[in-house]
Amino acid sequence: MNEGKIREKIDRGTKAEVLLRNELLQEAFDYLESEFISAWKQSSVQDTQARERLYLLCQNLSALQDYIKNVVEDGKLAKATLQGLKTNKKF
């Protein structure tokens, strides 16, 4: 991987970390999860289709959060890689 792509991953990781620290975004994640679970609990026994939809919404929300966390981790790994490359160039 070239230095430009490494720096791009670092930048994406930094931006993703800002998103994870954003209070409004975290509030939105918490609110949506709470609403989905509440709707699931209030659904009738016969309404399996609604429960399946709510389950998928919860899964998608979790997948989105996991994706952002993975971008942060990729950025951290890229930063370590770049530091390693710089260290190797010194020797």
CSV table of N, CA and C in Angstrom, one decimal:
chain,number,residue,atom,x,y,z
A,1,MET,N,0.9,-1.2,0.0
A,1,MET,CA,0.0,0.0,0.0
A,1,MET,C,0.9,1.2,0.0
A,2,ASN,N,0.6,2.2,-0.9
A,2,ASN,CA,1.4,3.4,-0.9
A,2,ASN,C,1.0,4.4,0.2
A,3,GLU,N,1.9,5.4,0.3
A,3,GLU,CA,1.7,6.3,1.4
A,3,GLU,C,0.4,7.1,1.3
A,4,GLY,N,0.0,7.4,0.0
A,4,GLY,CA,-1.2,8.2,-0.2
A,4,GLY,C,-2.4,7.4,0.3
A,5,LYS,N,-2.5,6.1,0.0
A,5,LYS,CA,-3.6,5.3,0.5
A,5,LYS,C,-3.6,5.2,2.0
A,6,ILE,N,-2.4,5.1,2.5
A,6,ILE,CA,-2.3,5.0,4.0
A,6,ILE,C,-2.9,6.3,4.6
A,7,ARG,N,-2.4,7.4,4.1
A,7,ARG,CA,-2.9,8.7,4.6
A,7,ARG,C,-4.4,8.9,4.5
A,8,GLU,N,-5.0,8.3,3.4
A,8,GLU,CA,-6.4,8.4,3.2
A,8,GLU,C,-7.1,7.6,4.2
A,9,LYS,N,-6.6,6.4,4.6
A,9,LYS,CA,-7.2,5.6,5.6
A,9,LYS,C,-7.2,6.3,7.0
A,10,ILE,N,-6.0,6.9,7.2
A,10,ILE,CA,-5.9,7.7,8.5
A,10,ILE,C,-6.9,8.8,8.5
A,11,ASP,N,-7.1,9.5,7.4
A,11,ASP,CA,-8.1,10.6,7.4
A,11,ASP,C,-9.5,10.1,7.6
A,12,ARG,N,-9.8,9.0,6.9
A,12,ARG,CA,-11.2,8.4,7.1
A,12,ARG,C,-11.4,7.9,8.5
A,13,GLY,N,-10.3,7.4,9.1
A,13,GLY,CA,-10.4,6.9,10.5
A,13,GLY,C,-10.7,8.1,11.5
A,14,THR,N,-10.0,9.2,11.2
A,14,THR,CA,-10.2,10.4,12.0
A,14,THR,C,-11.6,10.9,11.9
A,15,LYS,N,-12.1,11.0,10.7
A,15,LYS,CA,-13.5,11.4,10.5
A,15,LYS,C,-14.5,10.5,11.1
A,16,ALA,N,-14.2,9.2,11.1
A,16,ALA,CA,-15.1,8.2,11.7
A,16,ALA,C,-15.1,8.4,13.2
A,17,GLU,N,-13.9,8.6,13.7
A,17,GLU,CA,-13.8,8.8,15.2
A,17,GLU,C,-14.6,10.1,15.6
A,18,VAL,N,-14.6,11.1,14.8
A,18,VAL,CA,-15.4,12.3,15.1
A,18,VAL,C,-16.8,12.0,15.2
A,19,LEU,N,-17.3,11.1,14.2
A,19,LEU,CA,-18.7,10.7,14.2
A,19,LEU,C,-19.0,10.0,15.4
A,20,LEU,N,-18.2,9.1,15.9
A,20,LEU,CA,-18.5,8.3,17.1
A,20,LEU,C,-18.6,9.1,18.3
A,21,ARG,N,-17.8,10.2,18.3
A,21,ARG,CA,-17.9,11.1,19.5
A,21,ARG,C,-19.0,12.2,19.4
A,22,ASN,N,-19.6,12.2,18.3
A,22,ASN,CA,-20.7,13.2,18.0
A,22,ASN,C,-21.9,12.8,18.9
A,23,GLU,N,-22.2,13.7,19.8
A,23,GLU,CA,-23.3,13.5,20.8
A,23,GLU,C,-24.7,13.3,20.0
A,24,LEU,N,-24.9,14.1,19.0
A,24,LEU,CA,-26.2,14.0,18.3
A,24,LEU,C,-26.3,12.7,17.6
A,25,LEU,N,-25.2,12.2,17.0
A,25,LEU,CA,-25.3,11.0,16.3
A,25,LEU,C,-25.5,9.8,17.2
A,26,GLN,N,-24.8,9.9,18.4
A,26,GLN,CA,-24.9,8.8,19.4
A,26,GLN,C,-26.4,8.8,19.9
A,27,GLU,N,-26.9,10.0,20.1
A,27,GLU,CA,-28.3,10.1,20.6
A,27,GLU,C,-29.2,9.5,19.6
A,28,ALA,N,-29.0,9.8,18.3
A,28,ALA,CA,-29.8,9.2,17.2
A,28,ALA,C,-29.7,7.7,17.2
A,29,PHE,N,-28.5,7.1,17.4
A,29,PHE,CA,-28.4,5.7,17.4
A,29,PHE,C,-29.2,5.1,18.6
A,30,ASP,N,-29.0,5.7,19.8
A,30,ASP,CA,-29.7,5.2,21.0
A,30,ASP,C,-31.2,5.4,20.8
A,31,TYR,N,-31.6,6.5,20.3
A,31,TYR,CA,-33.1,6.7,20.1
A,31,TYR,C,-33.7,5.7,19.2
A,32,LEU,N,-33.0,5.5,18.0
A,32,LEU,CA,-33.6,4.5,17.1
A,32,LEU,C,-33.6,3.1,17.6
A,33,GLU,N,-32.5,2.7,18.3
A,33,GLU,CA,-32.5,1.4,18.9
A,33,GLU,C,-33.7,1.2,19.9
A,34,SER,N,-33.8,2.2,20.7
A,34,SER,CA,-34.9,2.2,21.7
A,34,SER,C,-36.3,2.1,21.1
A,35,GLU,N,-36.5,2.9,20.0
A,35,GLU,CA,-37.8,2.9,19.3
A,35,GLU,C,-38.0,1.6,18.7
A,36,PHE,N,-37.0,1.0,18.0
A,36,PHE,CA,-37.2,-0.3,17.4
A,36,PHE,C,-37.6,-1.4,18.4
A,37,ILE,N,-36.9,-1.4,19.5
A,37,ILE,CA,-37.1,-2.4,20.5
A,37,ILE,C,-38.5,-2.2,21.1
A,38,SER,N,-38.9,-0.9,21.4
A,38,SER,CA,-40.2,-0.6,22.0
A,38,SER,C,-41.3,-1.1,21.0
A,39,ALA,N,-41.1,-0.8,19.7
A,39,ALA,CA,-42.1,-1.2,18.7
A,39,ALA,C,-42.2,-2.7,18.7
A,40,TRP,N,-41.1,-3.4,18.8
A,40,TRP,CA,-41.1,-4.8,18.7
A,40,TRP,C,-41.8,-5.4,19.9
A,41,LYS,N,-41.6,-4.8,21.1
A,41,LYS,CA,-42.3,-5.3,22.3
A,41,LYS,C,-43.8,-5.1,22.3
A,42,GLN,N,-44.2,-4.0,21.6
A,42,GLN,CA,-45.6,-3.7,21.5
A,42,GLN,C,-46.3,-4.4,20.3
A,43,SER,N,-45.6,-5.1,19.5
A,43,SER,CA,-46.2,-5.7,18.3
A,43,SER,C,-47.1,-6.9,18.8
A,44,SER,N,-48.1,-7.2,18.0
A,44,SER,CA,-49.0,-8.3,18.4
A,44,SER,C,-48.3,-9.6,18.0
A,45,VAL,N,-48.8,-10.6,18.7
A,45,VAL,CA,-48.2,-12.0,18.4
A,45,VAL,C,-48.3,-12.4,17.0
A,46,GLN,N,-49.4,-12.0,16.3
A,46,GLN,CA,-49.7,-12.4,15.0
A,46,GLN,C,-48.8,-11.6,13.9
A,47,ASP,N,-48.3,-10.5,14.4
A,47,ASP,CA,-47.6,-9.6,13.4
A,47,ASP,C,-46.1,-10.0,13.3
A,48,THR,N,-45.8,-11.1,12.8
A,48,THR,CA,-44.4,-11.6,12.6
A,48,THR,C,-43.7,-10.8,11.6
A,49,GLN,N,-44.4,-10.3,10.6
A,49,GLN,CA,-43.7,-9.5,9.5
A,49,GLN,C,-43.2,-8.2,10.1
A,50,ALA,N,-43.9,-7.5,11.0
A,50,ALA,CA,-43.5,-6.3,11.6
A,50,ALA,C,-42.3,-6.6,12.5
A,51,ARG,N,-42.3,-7.7,13.3
A,51,ARG,CA,-41.2,-8.0,14.1
A,51,ARG,C,-40.0,-8.3,13.3
A,52,GLU,N,-40.1,-9.0,12.2
A,52,GLU,CA,-39.0,-9.3,11.3
A,52,GLU,C,-38.4,-8.0,10.8
A,53,ARG,N,-39.2,-7.1,10.4
A,53,ARG,CA,-38.8,-5.8,9.9
A,53,ARG,C,-38.0,-5.0,11.0
A,54,LEU,N,-38.6,-5.0,12.2
A,54,LEU,CA,-37.9,-4.3,13.3
A,54,LEU,C,-36.6,-5.0,13.7
A,55,TYR,N,-36.5,-6.3,13.6
A,55,TYR,CA,-35.3,-7.0,13.8
A,55,TYR,C,-34.2,-6.6,12.8
A,56,LEU,N,-34.6,-6.5,11.5
A,56,LEU,CA,-33.7,-6.1,10.5
A,56,LEU,C,-33.2,-4.7,10.7
A,57,LEU,N,-34.1,-3.8,11.1
A,57,LEU,CA,-33.8,-2.4,11.4
A,57,LEU,C,-32.7,-2.4,12.5
A,58,CYS,N,-32.9,-3.2,13.6
A,58,CYS,CA,-31.9,-3.2,14.6
A,58,CYS,C,-30.6,-3.7,14.1
A,59,GLN,N,-30.6,-4.8,13.3
A,59,GLN,CA,-29.4,-5.3,12.7
A,59,GLN,C,-28.7,-4.3,11.8
A,60,ASN,N,-29.4,-3.6,11.0
A,60,ASN,CA,-28.9,-2.6,10.1
A,60,ASN,C,-28.2,-1.5,10.9
A,61,LEU,N,-28.9,-1.0,12.0
A,61,LEU,CA,-28.3,0.0,12.8
A,61,LEU,C,-27.0,-0.4,13.5
A,62,SER,N,-27.0,-1.7,13.9
A,62,SER,CA,-25.8,-2.2,14.5
A,62,SER,C,-24.7,-2.3,13.5
A,63,ALA,N,-25.0,-2.8,12.3
A,63,ALA,CA,-24.1,-2.9,11.2
A,63,ALA,C,-23.5,-1.5,10.9
A,64,LEU,N,-24.3,-0.5,10.9
A,64,LEU,CA,-23.8,0.9,10.6
A,64,LEU,C,-22.8,1.3,11.7
A,65,GLN,N,-23.1,1.1,12.9
A,65,GLN,CA,-22.2,1.4,14.0
A,65,GLN,C,-20.9,0.6,13.9
A,66,ASP,N,-21.0,-0.7,13.6
A,66,ASP,CA,-19.8,-1.5,13.5
A,66,ASP,C,-19.0,-1.0,12.3
A,67,TYR,N,-19.6,-0.6,11.2
A,67,TYR,CA,-18.8,-0.1,10.1
A,67,TYR,C,-18.0,1.1,10.5
A,68,ILE,N,-18.6,2.0,11.2
A,68,ILE,CA,-17.9,3.2,11.6
A,68,ILE,C,-16.8,2.9,12.5
A,69,LYS,N,-17.0,2.0,13.4
A,69,LYS,CA,-15.9,1.5,14.4
A,69,LYS,C,-14.8,0.9,13.6
A,70,ASN,N,-15.1,0.1,12.6
A,70,ASN,CA,-14.1,-0.6,11.8
A,70,ASN,C,-13.3,0.4,11.0
A,71,VAL,N,-13.9,1.5,10.5
A,71,VAL,CA,-13.1,2.5,9.8
A,71,VAL,C,-12.2,3.2,10.8
A,72,VAL,N,-12.6,3.4,12.0
A,72,VAL,CA,-11.7,4.0,13.0
A,72,VAL,C,-10.5,3.1,13.3
A,73,GLU,N,-10.8,1.8,13.4
A,73,GLU,CA,-9.7,0.8,13.6
A,73,GLU,C,-8.8,0.7,12.4
A,74,ASP,N,-9.3,0.8,11.2
A,74,ASP,CA,-8.5,0.8,10.0
A,74,ASP,C,-7.6,2.0,10.0
A,75,GLY,N,-8.1,3.1,10.4
A,75,GLY,CA,-7.3,4.4,10.5
A,75,GLY,C,-6.2,4.3,11.5
A,76,LYS,N,-6.4,3.6,12.6
A,76,LYS,CA,-5.4,3.4,13.6
A,76,LYS,C,-4.3,2.5,13.1
A,77,LEU,N,-4.7,1.4,12.4
A,77,LEU,CA,-3.8,0.5,11.9
A,77,LEU,C,-2.9,1.2,10.8
A,78,ALA,N,-3.6,2.0,10.0
A,78,ALA,CA,-2.9,2.8,8.9
A,78,ALA,C,-1.8,3.7,9.5
A,79,LYS,N,-2.2,4.4,10.6
A,79,LYS,CA,-1.3,5.3,11.3
A,79,LYS,C,-0.1,4.5,11.8
A,80,ALA,N,-0.3,3.4,12.4
A,80,ALA,CA,0.8,2.5,12.9
A,80,ALA,C,1.7,2.1,11.7
A,81,THR,N,1.0,1.7,10.6
A,81,THR,CA,1.8,1.3,9.4
A,81,THR,C,2.6,2.5,8.9
A,82,LEU,N,2.1,3.7,8.8
A,82,LEU,CA,2.8,4.8,8.4
A,82,LEU,C,4.0,5.1,9.3
A,83,GLN,N,3.8,5.0,10.6
A,83,GLN,CA,4.9,5.3,11.6
A,83,GLN,C,6.0,4.2,11.4
A,84,GLY,N,5.5,3.0,11.1
A,84,GLY,CA,6.5,1.9,10.8
A,84,GLY,C,7.3,2.2,9.6
A,85,LEU,N,6.7,2.7,8.5
A,85,LEU,CA,7.4,3.0,7.3
A,85,LEU,C,8.4,4.1,7.5
A,86,LYS,N,8.0,5.1,8.3
A,86,LYS,CA,8.9,6.2,8.6
A,86,LYS,C,10.1,5.8,9.4
A,87,THR,N,9.8,4.9,10.3
A,87,THR,CA,10.9,4.3,11.2
A,87,THR,C,11.9,3.5,10.3
A,88,ASN,N,11.3,2.7,9.4
A,88,ASN,CA,12.2,1.9,8.5
A,88,ASN,C,13.0,2.8,7.5
A,89,LYS,N,12.4,3.9,7.1
A,89,LYS,CA,13.2,4.8,6.2
A,89,LYS,C,14.4,5.5,6.9
A,90,LYS,N,14.2,5.7,8.2
A,90,LYS,CA,15.3,6.3,9.0
A,90,LYS,C,16.6,5.4,9.1
A,91,PHE,N,16.3,4.1,9.0
A,91,PHE,CA,17.4,3.2,9.1
A,91,PHE,C,18.0,2.8,7.8
